[in-house]
Coordinates of C-alpha atoms and ligand atoms in Angstrom, one line a residue:
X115 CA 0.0 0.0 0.0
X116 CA 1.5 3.1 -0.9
X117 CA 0.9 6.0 2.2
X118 CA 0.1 8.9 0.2
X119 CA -1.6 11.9 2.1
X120 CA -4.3 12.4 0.6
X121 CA -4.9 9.7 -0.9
X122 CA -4.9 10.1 -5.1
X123 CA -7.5 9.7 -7.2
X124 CA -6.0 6.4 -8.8
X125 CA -2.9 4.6 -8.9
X126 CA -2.0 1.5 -10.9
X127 CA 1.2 0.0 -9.9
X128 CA 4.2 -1.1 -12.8
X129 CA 6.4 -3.5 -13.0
X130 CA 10.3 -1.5 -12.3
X131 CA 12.3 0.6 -9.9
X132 CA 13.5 4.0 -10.1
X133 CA 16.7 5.2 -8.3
X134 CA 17.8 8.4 -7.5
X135 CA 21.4 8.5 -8.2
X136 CA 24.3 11.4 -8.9
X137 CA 23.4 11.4 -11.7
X138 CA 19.6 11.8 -12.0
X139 CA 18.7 15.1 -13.6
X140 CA 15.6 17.3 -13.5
X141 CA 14.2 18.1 -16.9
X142 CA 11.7 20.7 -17.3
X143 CA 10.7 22.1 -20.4
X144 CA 12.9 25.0 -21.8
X145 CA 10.9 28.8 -22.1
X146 CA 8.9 27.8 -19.6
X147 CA 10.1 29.7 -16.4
X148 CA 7.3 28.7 -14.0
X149 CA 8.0 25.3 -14.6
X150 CA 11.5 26.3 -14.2
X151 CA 11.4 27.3 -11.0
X152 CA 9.2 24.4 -9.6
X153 CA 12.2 21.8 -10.8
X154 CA 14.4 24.3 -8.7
X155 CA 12.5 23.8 -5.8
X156 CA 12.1 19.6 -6.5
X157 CA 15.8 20.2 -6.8
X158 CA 16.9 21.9 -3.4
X159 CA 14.1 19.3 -1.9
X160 CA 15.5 16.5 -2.8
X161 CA 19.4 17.8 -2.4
X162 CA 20.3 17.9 1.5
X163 CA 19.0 14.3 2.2
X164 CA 20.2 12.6 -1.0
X165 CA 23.2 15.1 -1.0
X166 CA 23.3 14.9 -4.9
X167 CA 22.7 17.8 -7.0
X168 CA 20.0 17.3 -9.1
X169 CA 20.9 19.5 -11.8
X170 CA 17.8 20.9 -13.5
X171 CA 18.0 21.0 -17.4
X172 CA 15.9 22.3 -20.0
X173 CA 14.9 20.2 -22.7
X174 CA 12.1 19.9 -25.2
X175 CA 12.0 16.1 -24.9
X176 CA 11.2 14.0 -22.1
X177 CA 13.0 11.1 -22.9
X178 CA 16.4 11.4 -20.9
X179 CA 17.3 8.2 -18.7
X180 CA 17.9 8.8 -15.2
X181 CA 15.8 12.0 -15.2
X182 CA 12.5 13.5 -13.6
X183 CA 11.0 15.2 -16.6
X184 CA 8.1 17.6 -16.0
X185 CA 6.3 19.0 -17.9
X186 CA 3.2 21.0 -19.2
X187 CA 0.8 19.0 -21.7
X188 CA -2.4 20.2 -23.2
X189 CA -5.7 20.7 -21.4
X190 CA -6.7 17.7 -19.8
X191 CA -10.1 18.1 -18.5
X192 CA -9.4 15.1 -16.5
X193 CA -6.7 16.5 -14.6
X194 CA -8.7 20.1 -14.3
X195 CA -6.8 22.9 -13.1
X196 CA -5.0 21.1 -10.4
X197 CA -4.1 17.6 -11.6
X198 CA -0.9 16.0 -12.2
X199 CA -0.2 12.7 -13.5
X200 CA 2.8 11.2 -12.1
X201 CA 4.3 8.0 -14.4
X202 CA 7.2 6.7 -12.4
X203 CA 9.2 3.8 -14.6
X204 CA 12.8 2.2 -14.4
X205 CA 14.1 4.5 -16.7
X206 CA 12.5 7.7 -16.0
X207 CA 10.2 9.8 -13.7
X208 CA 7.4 12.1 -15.9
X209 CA 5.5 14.2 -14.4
X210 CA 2.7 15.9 -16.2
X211 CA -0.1 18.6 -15.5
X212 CA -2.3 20.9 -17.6
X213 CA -0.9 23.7 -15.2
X214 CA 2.0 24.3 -12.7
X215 CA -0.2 23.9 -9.7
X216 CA -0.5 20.4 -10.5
X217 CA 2.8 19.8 -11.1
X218 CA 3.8 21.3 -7.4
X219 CA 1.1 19.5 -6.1
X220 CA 2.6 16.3 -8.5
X221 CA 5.8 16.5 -6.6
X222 CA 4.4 16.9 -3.2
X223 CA 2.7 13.1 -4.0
X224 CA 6.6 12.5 -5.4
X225 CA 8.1 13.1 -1.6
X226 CA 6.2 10.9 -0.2
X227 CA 6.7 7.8 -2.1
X228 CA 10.4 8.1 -0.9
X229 CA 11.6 7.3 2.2
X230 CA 10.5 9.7 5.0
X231 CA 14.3 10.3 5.7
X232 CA 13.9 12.1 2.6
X233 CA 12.7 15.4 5.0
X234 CA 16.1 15.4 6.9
X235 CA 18.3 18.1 6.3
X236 CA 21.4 16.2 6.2
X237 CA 22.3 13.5 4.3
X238 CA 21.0 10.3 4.4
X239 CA 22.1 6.9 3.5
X240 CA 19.0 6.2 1.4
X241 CA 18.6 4.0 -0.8
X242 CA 16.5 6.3 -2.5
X243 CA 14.1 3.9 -4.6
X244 CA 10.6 4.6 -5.8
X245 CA 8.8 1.2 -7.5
X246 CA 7.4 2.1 -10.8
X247 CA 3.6 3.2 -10.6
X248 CA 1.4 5.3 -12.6
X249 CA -0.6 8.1 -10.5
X250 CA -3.8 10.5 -11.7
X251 CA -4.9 12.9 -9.6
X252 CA -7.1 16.1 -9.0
X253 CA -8.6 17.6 -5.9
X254 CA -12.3 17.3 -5.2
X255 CA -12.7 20.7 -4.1
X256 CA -11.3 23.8 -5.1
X257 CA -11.0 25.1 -1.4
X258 CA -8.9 23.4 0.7
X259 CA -7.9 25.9 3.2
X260 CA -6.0 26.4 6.6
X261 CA -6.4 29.3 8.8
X262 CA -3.7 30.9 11.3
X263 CA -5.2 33.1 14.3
X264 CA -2.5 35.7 14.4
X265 CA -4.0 38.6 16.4
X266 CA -4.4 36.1 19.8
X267 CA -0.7 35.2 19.5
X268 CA 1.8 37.4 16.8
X269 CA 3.7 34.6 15.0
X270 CA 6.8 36.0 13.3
X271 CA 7.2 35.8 9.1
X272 CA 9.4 33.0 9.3
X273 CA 6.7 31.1 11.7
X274 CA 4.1 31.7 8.9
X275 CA 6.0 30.7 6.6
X276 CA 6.8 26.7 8.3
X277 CA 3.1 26.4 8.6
X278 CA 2.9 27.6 4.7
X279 CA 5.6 25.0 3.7
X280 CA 3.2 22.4 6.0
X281 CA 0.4 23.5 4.2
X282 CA 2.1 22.6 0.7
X283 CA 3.4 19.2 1.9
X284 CA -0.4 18.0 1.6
X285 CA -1.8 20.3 -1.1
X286 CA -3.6 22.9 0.7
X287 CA -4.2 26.1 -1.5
X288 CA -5.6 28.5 0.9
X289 CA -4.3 30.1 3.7
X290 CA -6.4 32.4 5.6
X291 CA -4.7 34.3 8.0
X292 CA -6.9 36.4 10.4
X293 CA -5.3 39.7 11.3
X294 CA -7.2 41.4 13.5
X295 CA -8.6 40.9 16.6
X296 CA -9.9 42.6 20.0
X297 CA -6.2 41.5 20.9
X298 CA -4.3 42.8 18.4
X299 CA -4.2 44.4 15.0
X300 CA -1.1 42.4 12.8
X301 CA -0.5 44.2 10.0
X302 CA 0.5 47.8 9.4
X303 CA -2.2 50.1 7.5
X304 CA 0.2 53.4 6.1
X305 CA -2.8 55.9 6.5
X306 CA -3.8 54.5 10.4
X307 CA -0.2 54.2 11.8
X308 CA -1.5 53.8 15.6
X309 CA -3.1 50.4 14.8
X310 CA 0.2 49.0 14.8
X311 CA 1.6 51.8 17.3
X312 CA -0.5 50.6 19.9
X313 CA -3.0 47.9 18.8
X314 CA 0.0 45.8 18.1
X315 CA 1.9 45.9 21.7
X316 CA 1.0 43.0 23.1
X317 CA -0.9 39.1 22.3
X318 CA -3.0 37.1 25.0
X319 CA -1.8 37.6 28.5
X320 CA 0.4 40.4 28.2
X321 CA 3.0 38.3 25.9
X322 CA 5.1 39.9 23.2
X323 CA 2.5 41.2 20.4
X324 CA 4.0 42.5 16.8
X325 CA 2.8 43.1 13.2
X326 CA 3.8 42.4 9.6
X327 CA 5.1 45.4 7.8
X328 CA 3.6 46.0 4.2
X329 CA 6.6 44.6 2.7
X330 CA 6.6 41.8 5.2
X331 CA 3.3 40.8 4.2
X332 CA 3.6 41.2 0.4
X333 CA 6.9 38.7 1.3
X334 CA 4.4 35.8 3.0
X335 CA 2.2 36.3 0.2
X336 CA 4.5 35.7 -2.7
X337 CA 5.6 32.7 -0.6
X338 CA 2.4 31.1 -0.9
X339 CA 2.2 31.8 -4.2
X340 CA 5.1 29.9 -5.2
X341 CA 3.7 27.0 -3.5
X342 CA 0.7 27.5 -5.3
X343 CA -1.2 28.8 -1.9
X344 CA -3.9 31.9 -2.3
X345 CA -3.7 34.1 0.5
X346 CA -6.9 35.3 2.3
X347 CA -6.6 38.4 4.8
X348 CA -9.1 38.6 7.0
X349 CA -10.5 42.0 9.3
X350 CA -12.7 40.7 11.9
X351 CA -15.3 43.4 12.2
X352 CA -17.4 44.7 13.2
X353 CA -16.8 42.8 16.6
X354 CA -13.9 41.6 17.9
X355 CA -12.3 45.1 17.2
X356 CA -10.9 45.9 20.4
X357 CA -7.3 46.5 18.7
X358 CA -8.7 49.3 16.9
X359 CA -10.9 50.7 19.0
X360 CA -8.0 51.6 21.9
X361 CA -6.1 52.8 18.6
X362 CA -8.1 55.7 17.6
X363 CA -11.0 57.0 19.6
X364 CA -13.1 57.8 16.5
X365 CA -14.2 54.4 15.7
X366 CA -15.7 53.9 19.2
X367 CA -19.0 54.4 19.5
X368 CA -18.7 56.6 22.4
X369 CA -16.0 58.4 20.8
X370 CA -13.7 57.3 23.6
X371 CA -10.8 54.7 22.7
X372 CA -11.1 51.4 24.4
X373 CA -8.8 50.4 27.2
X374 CA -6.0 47.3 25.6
X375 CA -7.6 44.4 26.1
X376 CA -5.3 40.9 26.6
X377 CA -7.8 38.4 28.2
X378 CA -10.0 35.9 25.7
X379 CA -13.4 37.3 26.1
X380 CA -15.2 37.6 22.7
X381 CA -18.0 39.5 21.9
X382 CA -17.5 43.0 23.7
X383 CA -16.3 45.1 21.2
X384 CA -18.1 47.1 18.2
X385 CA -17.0 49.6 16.0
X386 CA -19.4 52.9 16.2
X387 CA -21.8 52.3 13.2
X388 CA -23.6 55.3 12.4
X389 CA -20.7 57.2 12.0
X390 CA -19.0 57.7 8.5
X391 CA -15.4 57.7 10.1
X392 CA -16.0 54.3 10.3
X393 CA -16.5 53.6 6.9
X394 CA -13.7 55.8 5.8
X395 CA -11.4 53.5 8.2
X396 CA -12.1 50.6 7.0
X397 CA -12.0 52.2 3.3
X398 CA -8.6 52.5 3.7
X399 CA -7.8 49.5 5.6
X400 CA -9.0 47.1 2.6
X401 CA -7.6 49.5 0.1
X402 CA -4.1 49.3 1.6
X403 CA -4.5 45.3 2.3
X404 CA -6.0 44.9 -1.3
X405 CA -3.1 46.7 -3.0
X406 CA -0.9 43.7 -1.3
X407 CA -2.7 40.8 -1.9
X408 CA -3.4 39.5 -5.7
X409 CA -5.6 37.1 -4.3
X410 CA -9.5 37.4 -5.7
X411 CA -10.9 37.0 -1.9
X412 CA -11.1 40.0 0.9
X413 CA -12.6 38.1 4.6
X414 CA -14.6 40.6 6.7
X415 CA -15.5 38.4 9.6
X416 CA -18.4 39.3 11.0
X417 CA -19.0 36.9 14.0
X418 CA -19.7 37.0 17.4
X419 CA -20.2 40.6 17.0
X420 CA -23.0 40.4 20.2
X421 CA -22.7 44.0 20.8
X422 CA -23.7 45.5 17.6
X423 CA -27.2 45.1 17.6
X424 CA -28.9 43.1 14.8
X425 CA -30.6 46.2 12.8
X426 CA -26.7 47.3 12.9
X427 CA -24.9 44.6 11.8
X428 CA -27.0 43.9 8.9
X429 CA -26.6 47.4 7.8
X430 CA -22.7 47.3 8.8
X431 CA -22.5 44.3 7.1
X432 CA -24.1 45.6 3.8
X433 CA -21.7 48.9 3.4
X434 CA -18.8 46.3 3.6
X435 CA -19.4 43.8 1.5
X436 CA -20.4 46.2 -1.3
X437 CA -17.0 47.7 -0.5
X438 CA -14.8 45.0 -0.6
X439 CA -16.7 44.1 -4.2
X440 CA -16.3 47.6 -5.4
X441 CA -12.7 47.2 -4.7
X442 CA -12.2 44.3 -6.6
X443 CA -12.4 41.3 -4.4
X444 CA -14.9 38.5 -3.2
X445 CA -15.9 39.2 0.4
X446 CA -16.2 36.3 2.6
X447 CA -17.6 36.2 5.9
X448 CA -18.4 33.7 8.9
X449 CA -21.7 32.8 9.2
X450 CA -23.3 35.2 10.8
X451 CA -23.0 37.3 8.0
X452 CA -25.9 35.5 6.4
X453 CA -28.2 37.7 8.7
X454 CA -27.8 40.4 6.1
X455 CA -28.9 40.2 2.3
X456 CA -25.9 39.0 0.5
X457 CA -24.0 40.0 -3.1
X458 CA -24.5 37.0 -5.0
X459 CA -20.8 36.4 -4.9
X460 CA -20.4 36.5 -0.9
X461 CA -19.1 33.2 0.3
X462 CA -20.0 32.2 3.7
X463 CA -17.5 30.1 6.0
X464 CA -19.5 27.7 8.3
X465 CA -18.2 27.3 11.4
X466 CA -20.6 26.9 14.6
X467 CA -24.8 28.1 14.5
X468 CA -26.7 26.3 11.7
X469 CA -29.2 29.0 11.8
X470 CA -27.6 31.5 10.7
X471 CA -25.5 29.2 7.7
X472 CA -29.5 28.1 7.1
X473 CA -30.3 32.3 5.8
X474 CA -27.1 31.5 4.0
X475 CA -27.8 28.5 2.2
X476 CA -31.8 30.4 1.8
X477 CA -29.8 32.5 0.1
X478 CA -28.3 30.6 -2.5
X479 CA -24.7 31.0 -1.6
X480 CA -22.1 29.8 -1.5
X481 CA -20.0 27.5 1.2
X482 CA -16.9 26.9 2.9
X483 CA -17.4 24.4 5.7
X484 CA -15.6 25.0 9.0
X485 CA -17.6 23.0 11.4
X486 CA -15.8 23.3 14.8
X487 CA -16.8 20.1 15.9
X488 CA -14.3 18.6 13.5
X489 CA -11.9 21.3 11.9
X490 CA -10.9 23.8 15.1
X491 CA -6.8 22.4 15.8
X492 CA -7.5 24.5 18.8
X493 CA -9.5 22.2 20.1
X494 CA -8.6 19.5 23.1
X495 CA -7.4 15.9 21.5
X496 CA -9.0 14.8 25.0
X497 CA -9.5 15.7 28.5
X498 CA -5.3 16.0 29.1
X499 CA -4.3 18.2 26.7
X500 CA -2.9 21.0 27.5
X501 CA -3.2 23.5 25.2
X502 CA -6.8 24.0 23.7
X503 CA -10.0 24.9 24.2
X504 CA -12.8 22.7 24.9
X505 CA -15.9 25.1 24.7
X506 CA -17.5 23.0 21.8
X507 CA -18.2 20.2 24.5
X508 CA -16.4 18.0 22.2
X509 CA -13.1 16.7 22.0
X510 CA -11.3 16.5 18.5
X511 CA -9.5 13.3 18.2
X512 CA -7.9 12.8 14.9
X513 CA -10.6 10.4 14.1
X514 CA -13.0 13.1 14.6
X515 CA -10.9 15.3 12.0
X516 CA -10.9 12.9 9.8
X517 CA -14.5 11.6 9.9
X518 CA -16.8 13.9 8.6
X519 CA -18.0 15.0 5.1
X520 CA -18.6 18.6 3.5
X521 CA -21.2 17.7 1.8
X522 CA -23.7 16.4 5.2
X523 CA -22.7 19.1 7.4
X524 CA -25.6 21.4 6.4
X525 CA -28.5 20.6 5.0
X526 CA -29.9 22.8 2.0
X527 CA -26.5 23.4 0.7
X528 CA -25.9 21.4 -2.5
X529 CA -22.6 20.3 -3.3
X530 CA -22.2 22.4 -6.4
X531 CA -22.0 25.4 -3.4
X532 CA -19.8 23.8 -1.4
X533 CA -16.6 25.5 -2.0
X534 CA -14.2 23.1 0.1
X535 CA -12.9 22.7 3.6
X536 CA -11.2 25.3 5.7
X537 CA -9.6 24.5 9.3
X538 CA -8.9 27.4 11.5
X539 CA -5.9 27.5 14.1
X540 CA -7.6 30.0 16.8
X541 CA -4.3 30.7 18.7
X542 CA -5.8 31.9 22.4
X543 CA -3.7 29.3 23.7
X544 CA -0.9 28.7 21.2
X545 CA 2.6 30.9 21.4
X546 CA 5.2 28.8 20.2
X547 CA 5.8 27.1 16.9
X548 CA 6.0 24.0 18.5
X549 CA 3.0 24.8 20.1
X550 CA 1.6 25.5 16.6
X551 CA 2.7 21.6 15.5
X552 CA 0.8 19.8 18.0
X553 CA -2.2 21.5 17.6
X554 CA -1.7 21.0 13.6
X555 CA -0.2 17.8 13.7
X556 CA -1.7 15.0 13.1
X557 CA -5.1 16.6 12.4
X558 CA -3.9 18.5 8.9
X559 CA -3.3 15.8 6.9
X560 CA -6.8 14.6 7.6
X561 CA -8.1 18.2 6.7
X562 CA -6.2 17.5 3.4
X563 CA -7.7 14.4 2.4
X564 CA -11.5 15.3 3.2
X565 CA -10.9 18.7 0.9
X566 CA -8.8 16.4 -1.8
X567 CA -10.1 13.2 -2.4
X568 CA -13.2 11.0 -3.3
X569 CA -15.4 10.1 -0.7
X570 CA -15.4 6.6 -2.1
X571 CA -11.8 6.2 -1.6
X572 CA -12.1 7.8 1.9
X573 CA -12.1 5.0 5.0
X574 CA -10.7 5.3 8.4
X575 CA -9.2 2.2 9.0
X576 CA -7.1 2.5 6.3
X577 CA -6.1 5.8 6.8
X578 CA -5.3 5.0 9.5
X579 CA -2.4 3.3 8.4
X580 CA -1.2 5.4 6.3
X581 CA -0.9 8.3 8.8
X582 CA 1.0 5.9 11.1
X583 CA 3.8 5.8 8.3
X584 CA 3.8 10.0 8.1
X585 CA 4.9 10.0 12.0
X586 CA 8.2 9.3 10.8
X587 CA 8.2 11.9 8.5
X588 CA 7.1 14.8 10.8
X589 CA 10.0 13.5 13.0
X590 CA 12.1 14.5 10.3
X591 CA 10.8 17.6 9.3
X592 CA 11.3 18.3 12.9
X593 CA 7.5 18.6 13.4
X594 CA 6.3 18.0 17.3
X595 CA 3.1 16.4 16.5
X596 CA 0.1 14.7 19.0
X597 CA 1.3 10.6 19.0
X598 CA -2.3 9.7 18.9
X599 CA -3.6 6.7 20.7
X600 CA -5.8 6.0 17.7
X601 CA -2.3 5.8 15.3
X602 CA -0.2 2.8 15.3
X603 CA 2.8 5.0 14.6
X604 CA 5.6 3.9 12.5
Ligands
LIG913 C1 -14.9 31.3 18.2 S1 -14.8 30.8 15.3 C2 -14.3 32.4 17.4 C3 -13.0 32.8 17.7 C4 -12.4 32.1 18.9 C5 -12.7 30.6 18.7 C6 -12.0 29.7 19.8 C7 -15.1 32.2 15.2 C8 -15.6 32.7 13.9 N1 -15.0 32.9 16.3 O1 -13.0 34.2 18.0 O2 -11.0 32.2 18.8 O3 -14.1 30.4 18.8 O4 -12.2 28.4 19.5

């Protein structure tokens, strides 16, 4: 059994074995600079464990021996925008997509059917064999997202960036990061310099806070895209805007800033909403962020917003969206948004109260499904975790992540509107990178396959085993993960 993560659409095993050697080459095809730069990257992936070089050619026939060809072929509405399919024989590796996407996400599916020492850093004795096989593959949905809370807890460019590189490893193309927060606002607007001056000072419990400068940000976001990742900003508003409100006193609605607020309370803060400052705020703010992100989608927020009251928030929520989609971008929006009338082009993220995704689904939109039960890493493995939260009166083993389907979490939403899978890090109790990894870790992967593959091919008891043989892998990517019970690690 091969112990791909997720698990491909279909594989037929050959007859053959392919060895990386000194000598094996990467060809890609010449003029094409993006897939250029992908065989770079297969190249210094494959380099410090091997310790080979892995010279990347270009040439217009993928023929070579000893070589990893890829390559772009025609439109191959089988392999859809994503797709790869990944022919490994004796003499050759090919790797082919109708677009580069698929051939990162091609080589992410060529990683794992090598040795997990593979991750290491240092070189390895190998032997670094792959039988010969024939993979075709393409996601199921289009969404299959991650989301990083960085306003409870400031995580540093570098620390966004090991989660991004996470993300890749199993195919994820969104990554959500939510910016803002009644604890602190993480990313500097140039025409509201005190959200940063103050409303970045500190995280949860007094701890260190900090912010992403504009070129910082534009820097995460170019990272993603060379892993093929979309970036989603999200402005939680108009609740959970406590960072702003002790920044300027204007957006207060009793003109009065707000004291700095560290704790983990939700749902006590509101901007002032029949005042045009406001809007002119939050003007700016998206037009700033939207000048940095080539992304199509802007995420407003919108929930637990309990101190707005409901005659507000719809309104609020109206203004908003119409201004994210006059400048340019989809808005999304948690659930609660779906109290308002929506643009046809709103997307609502499910993540907790089915009666308010219900007015959404009414509504004809469409979804991205974040039910807590199953996708929130900060919830509780069980009762001794430590980190977590358990609020949800459920515990989220990695069965639990695993187990569930898009398409029967809400009813009335058909699965032509069912954008994908998101699962949010909320980071109230998470400071470290390593605390990051056992929240993550091993839930992700099961994130990846509910959002990648076929339901038909989806089954716990055999997943199962093929997380067991990943453990090794995190080891060596230096990833401190949860050793479930439920796992019979490697
Ligand atoms: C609910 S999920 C929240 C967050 C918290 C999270 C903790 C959502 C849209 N709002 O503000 O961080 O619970 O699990």
């Amino acid at each position: 059994m091969l112990k791909i993560i997720p698990c491909p659409a279909s594989i037929s095993p050959e007859v053959g074995i392919f060895r990386l050697t000194p000598n094996t080459t990467i060809q890609v095809q010449p003029e094409n600079e993006e897939v250029c730069l992908i065989g770079q990257m297969l190249s210094e992936q494959l380099r410090p464990a091997t310790g080979y070089p892995f010279l990347v050619m270009e040439s217009d026939k993928a023929n070579g021996n000893g070589c990893i060809a890829l390559m772009i072929s025609g439109e191959d509405p089988a392999l859809g925008e994503e797709g790869y399919e990944l022919r490994v024989r004796s003499e050759r590796i090919t790797l082919a997509a109708s677009h580069p996407a698929g051939l990162f996400h091609g080589i992410q599916t060529l990683r794992q059917l090598l040795p997990a020492s593979i991750e290491m850093k240092t070189a390895q004795p190998g032997p670094w064999q792959i039988e010969a096989v024939t993979i075709r593959d393409r996601p199921r949905f289009g969404w299959r997202g991650a989301m990083l809370d960085v306003a409870r807890h400031f995580f540093k460019p570098t620390e966004v960036k090991r989660f991004i590189d996470q993300l890749a490893l199993y195919k994820f193309n969104i990554f959500h990061l939510h910016l803002t927060d009644d604890q602190g606002w993480r990313i500097a607007i140039k025409s509201w310099p005190k959200l940063t001056e103050i409303g970045a000072k500190f995280s949860v419990e007094r701890h260190p806070g900090g912010f992403y400068t504009q070129d910082e940000y534009r820097d995460i976001v170019e990272y993603a895209r060379q892993r093929y990742i979309t970036i989603v900003p999200e402005v939680d508003m108009p609740g959970h805007t406590n960072a702003a409100l002790a920044s300027y006193a204007e957006l207060n609605p009793s003109g009065r800033p707000a004291e700095i607020y560290t704790a983990t309370g939700v749902g006590f803060s509101t901007f002032a909403i029949h005042n045009e400052t406001t809007y002119k705020f939050i003007h700016d703010v998206i037009d700033e962020i939207v000048a940095l992100t080539p992304g199509p989608y802007f995420h407003i927020g919108g929930d637990e917003a309990h101190s707005t009251p409901d005659a507000d928030y719809t309104y609020f929520v109206k203004r908003v969206q119409d201004m994210v989609w006059e400048q340019g971008k989809i808005p999304v929006g948690w659930e609660e948004v779906a109290k308002a009338e929506l643009l046809p082009n709103t997307i609502v993220q499910f993540w907790w109260n089915r009666v308010w995704a219900h007015k959404g689904a009414e509504q004809g939109r469409k979804f991205i499904m974040s039910p807590a039960s199953h996708t929130y890493m900060d919830m509780k493995y069980n009762a001794s975790t430590i980190l977590g939260q358990d609020w949800i009166n459920k515990y989220v083993e990695v069965q639990d992540a695993y187990q569930w389907d898009p398409s029967t979490v809400l009813e009335g939403v058909p699965e032509a509107n069912i954008l994908g899978v998101e699962a949010p890090l909320w980071s109230e109790t998470t400071a470290t990178t390593a605390d990051l990894d056992y929240m993550i870790f091993p839930r992700l992967p099961g994130y990846a396959e509910v959002g990648w593959s076929r339901l038909k091919s989806r089954n716990w008891s055999e997943y199962k085993q093929r997380l067991a043989a990943h453990g090794p892998r995190l080891d060596a990517l230096g990833i401190n993960f949860y050793r479930s019970p439920q796992i019979a690690w490697e």
